[in-house]
mmCIF file of C-alpha atoms in Angstrom:
data_model
loop_
_atom_site.group_PDB
_atom_site.id
_atom_site.type_symbol
_atom_site.label_atom_id
_atom_site.label_comp_id
_atom_site.label_asym_id
_atom_site.label_seq_id
_atom_site.Cartn_x
_atom_site.Cartn_y
_atom_site.Cartn_z
ATOM 1 C CA ASN A 1 198.768 188.659 -30.618
ATOM 2 C CA ALA A 2 201.540 190.925 -29.388
ATOM 3 C CA PHE A 3 200.646 193.942 -27.282
ATOM 4 C CA VAL A 4 202.749 197.031 -26.701
ATOM 5 C CA ALA A 5 202.412 199.903 -24.244
ATOM 6 C CA LEU A 6 201.334 203.211 -25.747
ATOM 7 C CA GLY A 7 201.069 205.682 -22.904
ATOM 8 C CA ALA A 8 198.516 204.242 -20.480
ATOM 9 C CA TYR A 9 197.107 201.879 -23.100
ATOM 10 C CA GLN A 10 197.925 198.399 -24.377
ATOM 11 C CA VAL A 11 197.835 198.330 -28.168
ATOM 12 C CA ASP A 12 197.397 195.150 -30.212
ATOM 13 C CA VAL A 13 200.034 195.244 -32.953
ATOM 14 C CA VAL A 14 197.758 193.428 -35.430
ATOM 15 C CA THR A 15 195.007 195.945 -34.736
ATOM 16 C CA LEU A 16 197.526 198.695 -35.382
ATOM 17 C CA MET A 17 198.273 197.132 -38.769
ATOM 18 C CA HIS A 18 194.563 196.973 -39.611
ATOM 19 C CA SER A 19 194.061 200.585 -38.527
ATOM 20 C CA LEU A 20 196.251 201.598 -41.460
ATOM 21 C CA GLU A 21 193.796 200.178 -44.009
ATOM 22 C CA PRO A 22 193.778 202.735 -46.810
ATOM 23 C CA HIS A 23 191.021 204.944 -48.095
ATOM 24 C CA ILE A 24 193.163 206.000 -51.035
ATOM 25 C CA PRO A 25 194.264 203.841 -53.979
ATOM 26 C CA ASP A 26 197.998 204.262 -53.332
ATOM 27 C CA GLN A 27 198.687 200.964 -51.576
ATOM 28 C CA VAL A 28 200.791 197.864 -51.497
ATOM 29 C CA VAL A 29 200.124 194.352 -50.216
ATOM 30 C CA VAL A 30 202.225 192.993 -47.369
ATOM 31 C CA ASP A 31 202.378 189.302 -46.483
ATOM 32 C CA VAL A 32 202.321 188.582 -42.766
ATOM 33 C CA THR A 33 202.613 185.101 -41.276
ATOM 34 C CA SER A 34 200.367 184.481 -38.278
ATOM 35 C CA GLU A 35 201.265 182.349 -35.255
ATOM 36 C CA ALA A 36 199.290 179.504 -36.842
ATOM 37 C CA GLY A 37 201.473 179.701 -39.929
ATOM 38 C CA THR A 38 198.715 181.203 -42.099
ATOM 39 C CA ASP A 39 199.723 183.835 -44.611
ATOM 40 C CA LEU A 40 197.661 186.968 -44.204
ATOM 41 C CA GLN A 41 197.636 189.952 -46.517
ATOM 42 C CA HIS A 42 197.266 193.553 -45.386
ATOM 43 C CA SER A 43 196.726 196.341 -47.883
ATOM 44 C CA LEU A 44 198.615 199.338 -46.598
ATOM 45 C CA ALA A 45 198.693 202.865 -48.000
ATOM 46 C CA LEU A 46 202.134 204.389 -48.176
ATOM 47 C CA GLU A 47 201.281 207.835 -46.856
ATOM 48 C CA PRO A 48 199.588 206.692 -43.610
ATOM 49 C CA VAL A 49 202.576 204.439 -42.905
ATOM 50 C CA TYR A 50 205.052 207.284 -43.266
ATOM 51 C CA GLU A 51 202.815 209.703 -41.382
ATOM 52 C CA LEU A 52 202.808 207.183 -38.528
ATOM 53 C CA ARG A 53 206.612 206.943 -38.777
ATOM 54 C CA LEU A 54 206.819 210.722 -38.584
ATOM 55 C CA ILE A 55 205.116 210.531 -35.174
ATOM 56 C CA THR A 56 206.730 207.425 -33.692
ATOM 57 C CA GLU A 57 210.291 207.914 -34.945
ATOM 58 C CA ARG A 58 210.440 211.518 -33.729
ATOM 59 C CA LEU A 59 209.536 210.312 -30.242
ATOM 60 C CA ALA A 60 211.936 207.369 -30.511
ATOM 61 C CA ALA A 61 214.781 209.713 -31.474
ATOM 62 C CA ALA A 62 213.976 211.986 -28.530
ATOM 63 C CA GLN A 63 214.038 209.117 -26.043
ATOM 64 C CA ALA A 64 217.122 207.608 -27.659
ATOM 65 C CA ALA A 65 219.005 210.876 -27.162
ATOM 66 C CA GLU A 66 217.990 210.932 -23.508
ATOM 67 C CA HIS A 67 218.441 207.280 -22.578
ATOM 68 C CA THR A 68 220.870 205.642 -25.019
ATOM 69 C CA THR A 69 223.721 203.659 -23.487
ATOM 70 C CA GLN A 70 227.374 203.833 -24.466
ATOM 71 C CA MET A 71 227.084 200.446 -26.150
ATOM 72 C CA GLN A 72 224.074 201.603 -28.146
ATOM 73 C CA ARG A 73 225.857 204.793 -29.180
ATOM 74 C CA GLU A 74 228.798 202.748 -30.417
ATOM 75 C CA GLY A 75 226.372 200.539 -32.361
ATOM 76 C CA LEU A 76 224.863 203.580 -34.067
ATOM 77 C CA ARG A 77 228.334 204.851 -34.999
ATOM 78 C CA ARG A 78 229.325 201.479 -36.463
ATOM 79 C CA GLN A 79 226.122 201.240 -38.465
ATOM 80 C CA LEU A 80 226.597 204.749 -39.845
ATOM 81 C CA ALA A 81 230.207 203.945 -40.765
ATOM 82 C CA ASP A 82 229.043 200.837 -42.659
ATOM 83 C CA MET A 83 226.455 202.952 -44.512
ATOM 84 C CA THR A 84 229.076 205.532 -45.502
ATOM 85 C CA GLY A 85 230.838 202.969 -47.658
ATOM 86 C CA LEU A 86 227.593 202.166 -49.494
ATOM 87 C CA VAL A 87 226.583 205.703 -50.509
ATOM 88 C CA ASN A 88 226.171 205.929 -54.302
ATOM 89 C CA VAL A 89 227.830 202.511 -54.596
ATOM 90 C CA ALA A 90 225.173 199.945 -53.639
ATOM 91 C CA PRO A 91 221.672 201.521 -53.297
ATOM 92 C CA SER A 92 219.923 198.252 -52.444
ATOM 93 C CA GLU A 93 222.444 197.430 -49.716
ATOM 94 C CA TYR A 94 222.201 200.999 -48.469
ATOM 95 C CA GLY A 95 218.429 200.570 -48.243
ATOM 96 C CA ALA A 96 218.807 197.511 -46.005
ATOM 97 C CA ALA A 97 221.349 199.366 -43.850
ATOM 98 C CA ASP A 98 218.959 202.331 -43.698
ATOM 99 C CA ASN A 99 216.238 200.115 -42.216
ATOM 100 C CA THR A 100 218.711 198.653 -39.728
ATOM 101 C CA LEU A 101 219.703 202.135 -38.553
ATOM 102 C CA HIS A 102 216.085 203.114 -37.925
ATOM 103 C CA ARG A 103 215.553 199.862 -36.018
ATOM 104 C CA LEU A 104 218.593 200.578 -33.844
ATOM 105 C CA VAL A 105 217.270 204.053 -33.053
ATOM 106 C CA ALA A 106 213.912 202.575 -32.021
ATOM 107 C CA GLU A 107 215.654 199.999 -29.830
ATOM 108 C CA CYS A 108 217.572 202.782 -28.053
ATOM 109 C CA SER A 109 214.302 203.991 -26.540
ATOM 110 C CA PRO A 110 213.336 202.457 -23.180
ATOM 111 C CA ASN A 111 209.728 202.271 -24.420
ATOM 112 C CA PRO A 112 209.284 198.999 -26.373
ATOM 113 C CA VAL A 113 206.368 200.390 -28.387
ATOM 114 C CA PHE A 114 208.725 202.055 -30.843
ATOM 115 C CA ALA A 115 210.666 198.880 -31.616
ATOM 116 C CA ALA A 116 207.373 196.962 -31.876
ATOM 117 C CA VAL A 117 205.904 199.446 -34.353
ATOM 118 C CA GLN A 118 209.163 199.445 -36.331
ATOM 119 C CA GLU A 119 209.093 195.642 -36.498
ATOM 120 C CA SER A 120 205.415 195.591 -37.499
ATOM 121 C CA LEU A 121 205.976 198.005 -40.363
ATOM 122 C CA SER A 122 209.294 196.532 -41.493
ATOM 123 C CA PRO A 123 207.908 194.579 -44.520
ATOM 124 C CA ILE A 124 206.369 197.666 -46.125
ATOM 125 C CA VAL A 125 209.173 199.999 -45.047
ATOM 126 C CA ALA A 126 211.871 197.691 -46.447
ATOM 127 C CA SER A 127 210.282 197.329 -49.880
ATOM 128 C CA THR A 128 209.318 200.990 -50.069
ATOM 129 C CA THR A 129 212.788 202.159 -49.030
ATOM 130 C CA ASN A 130 214.436 200.134 -51.801
ATOM 131 C CA ASP A 131 212.030 201.434 -54.462
ATOM 132 C CA TRP A 132 212.259 204.988 -53.168
ATOM 133 C CA LEU A 133 216.066 204.977 -53.050
ATOM 134 C CA ALA A 134 216.254 203.570 -56.582
ATOM 135 C CA GLN A 135 213.958 206.282 -57.927
ATOM 136 C CA HIS A 136 215.690 208.973 -55.891
ATOM 137 C CA SER A 137 219.079 207.857 -57.174
ATOM 138 C CA GLU A 138 217.804 207.807 -60.768
ATOM 139 C CA MET A 139 216.234 211.247 -60.411
ATOM 140 C CA ARG A 140 219.123 212.987 -58.634
ATOM 141 C CA GLN A 141 222.039 210.677 -59.411
ATOM 142 C CA ASP A 142 223.004 210.958 -55.749
ATOM 143 C CA ILE A 143 221.834 209.727 -52.339
ATOM 144 C CA SER A 144 224.448 211.595 -50.312
ATOM 145 C CA MET A 145 221.739 214.021 -49.115
ATOM 146 C CA ILE A 146 219.902 211.123 -47.484
ATOM 147 C CA HIS A 147 223.103 209.901 -45.871
ATOM 148 C CA PHE A 148 223.745 213.411 -44.556
ATOM 149 C CA GLN A 149 220.307 213.292 -42.915
ATOM 150 C CA HIS A 150 221.237 209.995 -41.258
ATOM 151 C CA GLU A 151 224.490 211.533 -40.055
ATOM 152 C CA LYS A 152 222.584 214.380 -38.406
ATOM 153 C CA ILE A 153 220.266 211.920 -36.660
ATOM 154 C CA VAL A 154 223.108 209.801 -35.284
ATOM 155 C CA GLU A 155 225.181 212.848 -34.343
ATOM 156 C CA ALA A 156 222.300 214.287 -32.306
ATOM 157 C CA ILE A 157 221.496 210.998 -30.549
ATOM 158 C CA VAL A 158 225.129 210.167 -29.780
ATOM 159 C CA GLY A 159 225.634 213.715 -28.499
ATOM 160 C CA GLN A 160 222.485 213.293 -26.378
ATOM 161 C CA HIS A 161 220.857 216.399 -27.836
ATOM 162 C CA ARG A 162 217.146 215.663 -27.581
ATOM 163 C CA ASP A 163 215.780 218.620 -29.545
ATOM 164 C CA LEU A 164 218.330 218.211 -32.340
ATOM 165 C CA ALA A 165 217.512 214.495 -32.589
ATOM 166 C CA VAL A 166 213.799 215.240 -32.920
ATOM 167 C CA GLN A 167 214.439 217.880 -35.578
ATOM 168 C CA ALA A 168 216.851 215.699 -37.539
ATOM 169 C CA MET A 169 214.445 212.741 -37.576
ATOM 170 C CA SER A 170 211.505 214.994 -38.457
ATOM 171 C CA ASP A 171 213.395 216.542 -41.365
ATOM 172 C CA HIS A 172 214.418 213.105 -42.646
ATOM 173 C CA ILE A 173 211.006 211.399 -42.549
ATOM 174 C CA ASP A 174 209.305 214.529 -43.861
ATOM 175 C CA TYR A 175 211.740 214.591 -46.790
ATOM 176 C CA VAL A 176 211.018 210.942 -47.586
ATOM 177 C CA LEU A 177 207.252 211.541 -47.395
ATOM 178 C CA LYS A 178 207.418 214.574 -49.678
ATOM 179 C CA THR A 179 209.542 212.802 -52.286
ATOM 180 C CA LEU A 180 207.262 209.734 -52.159
ATOM 181 C CA ARG A 181 204.335 212.027 -52.962
ATOM 182 C CA HIS A 182 206.344 213.626 -55.763
ATOM 183 C CA GLN A 183 207.225 210.237 -57.226
ATOM 184 C CA ARG A 184 203.590 209.140 -57.062
ATOM 185 C CA GLU A 185 202.421 212.289 -58.832
ATOM 186 C CA ALA A 186 205.116 211.911 -61.491
ATOM 187 C CA ALA A 187 204.004 208.311 -62.095
ATOM 188 C CA ARG A 188 200.382 209.450 -62.401
ATOM 189 C CA LEU A 189 201.306 212.100 -64.960
ATOM 190 C CA ARG A 190 203.307 209.550 -66.963
ATOM 191 C CA GLU A 191 200.283 207.250 -67.048
ATOM 192 C CA ILE A 192 198.085 210.100 -68.279
ATOM 193 C CA ALA A 193 200.625 211.014 -70.960
ATOM 194 C CA THR A 194 200.843 207.386 -72.100
ATOM 195 C CA ALA A 195 197.052 207.075 -72.251
ATOM 196 C CA ARG A 196 196.769 210.261 -74.308
ATOM 197 C CA GLN A 197 199.493 209.049 -76.667
ATOM 198 C CA LEU A 198 197.638 205.783 -77.203
ATOM 199 C CA ILE A 199 194.428 207.672 -77.951
ATOM 200 C CA VAL A 200 196.196 209.902 -80.481
ATOM 201 C CA THR A 201 197.971 207.047 -82.254
ATOM 202 C CA GLU A 202 195.019 204.627 -82.275
ATOM 203 C CA PRO A 203 193.671 204.321 -85.811
ATOM 204 C CA ALA A 204 190.201 205.677 -86.349
ATOM 205 C CA SER A 205 187.510 203.010 -86.533
ATOM 206 C CA LYS A 206 185.839 202.568 -89.893
#
């Protein structure tokens, strides 16, 4: 198994995945292929994943702002420019570019733990991002707000403003987490409404 440094500790990435086992019903199943080629399934709750991202990606953004190289800054600019052309045009492609941007930010940190965590969570983050963007686009008819958040993140990191990078990343992940919760609650209410409608319309038994 792969190990990454977390402070003074060595953390097993697979153990990290298992530590996210949910105690709430809001979960998805992620397929992971082991070194032996065996397909494993991990049930992951969405909220713990994004709460973990809120911690790790804030720290990654801070370190990226402090330690990013000129080449890495140019890479972030290019990625953001590519994403600009996808806003409100191709949501699914924007979702993939979104994940790439977050990976690049993690790789800008000199601590490999952030890139390792990002890679470990990439299956769930990729699928969730696509679903979330689709629902967000349907609800608001616009994803330019999300792109603006990405612009603020890149601007702060490229400008090497640590505190601004932390704040921009915090605001972004927090926004995603809040809207995920809103979407989940809306789906729950729709299910309740549908169930009530079925009860009302069901013919009375003789």
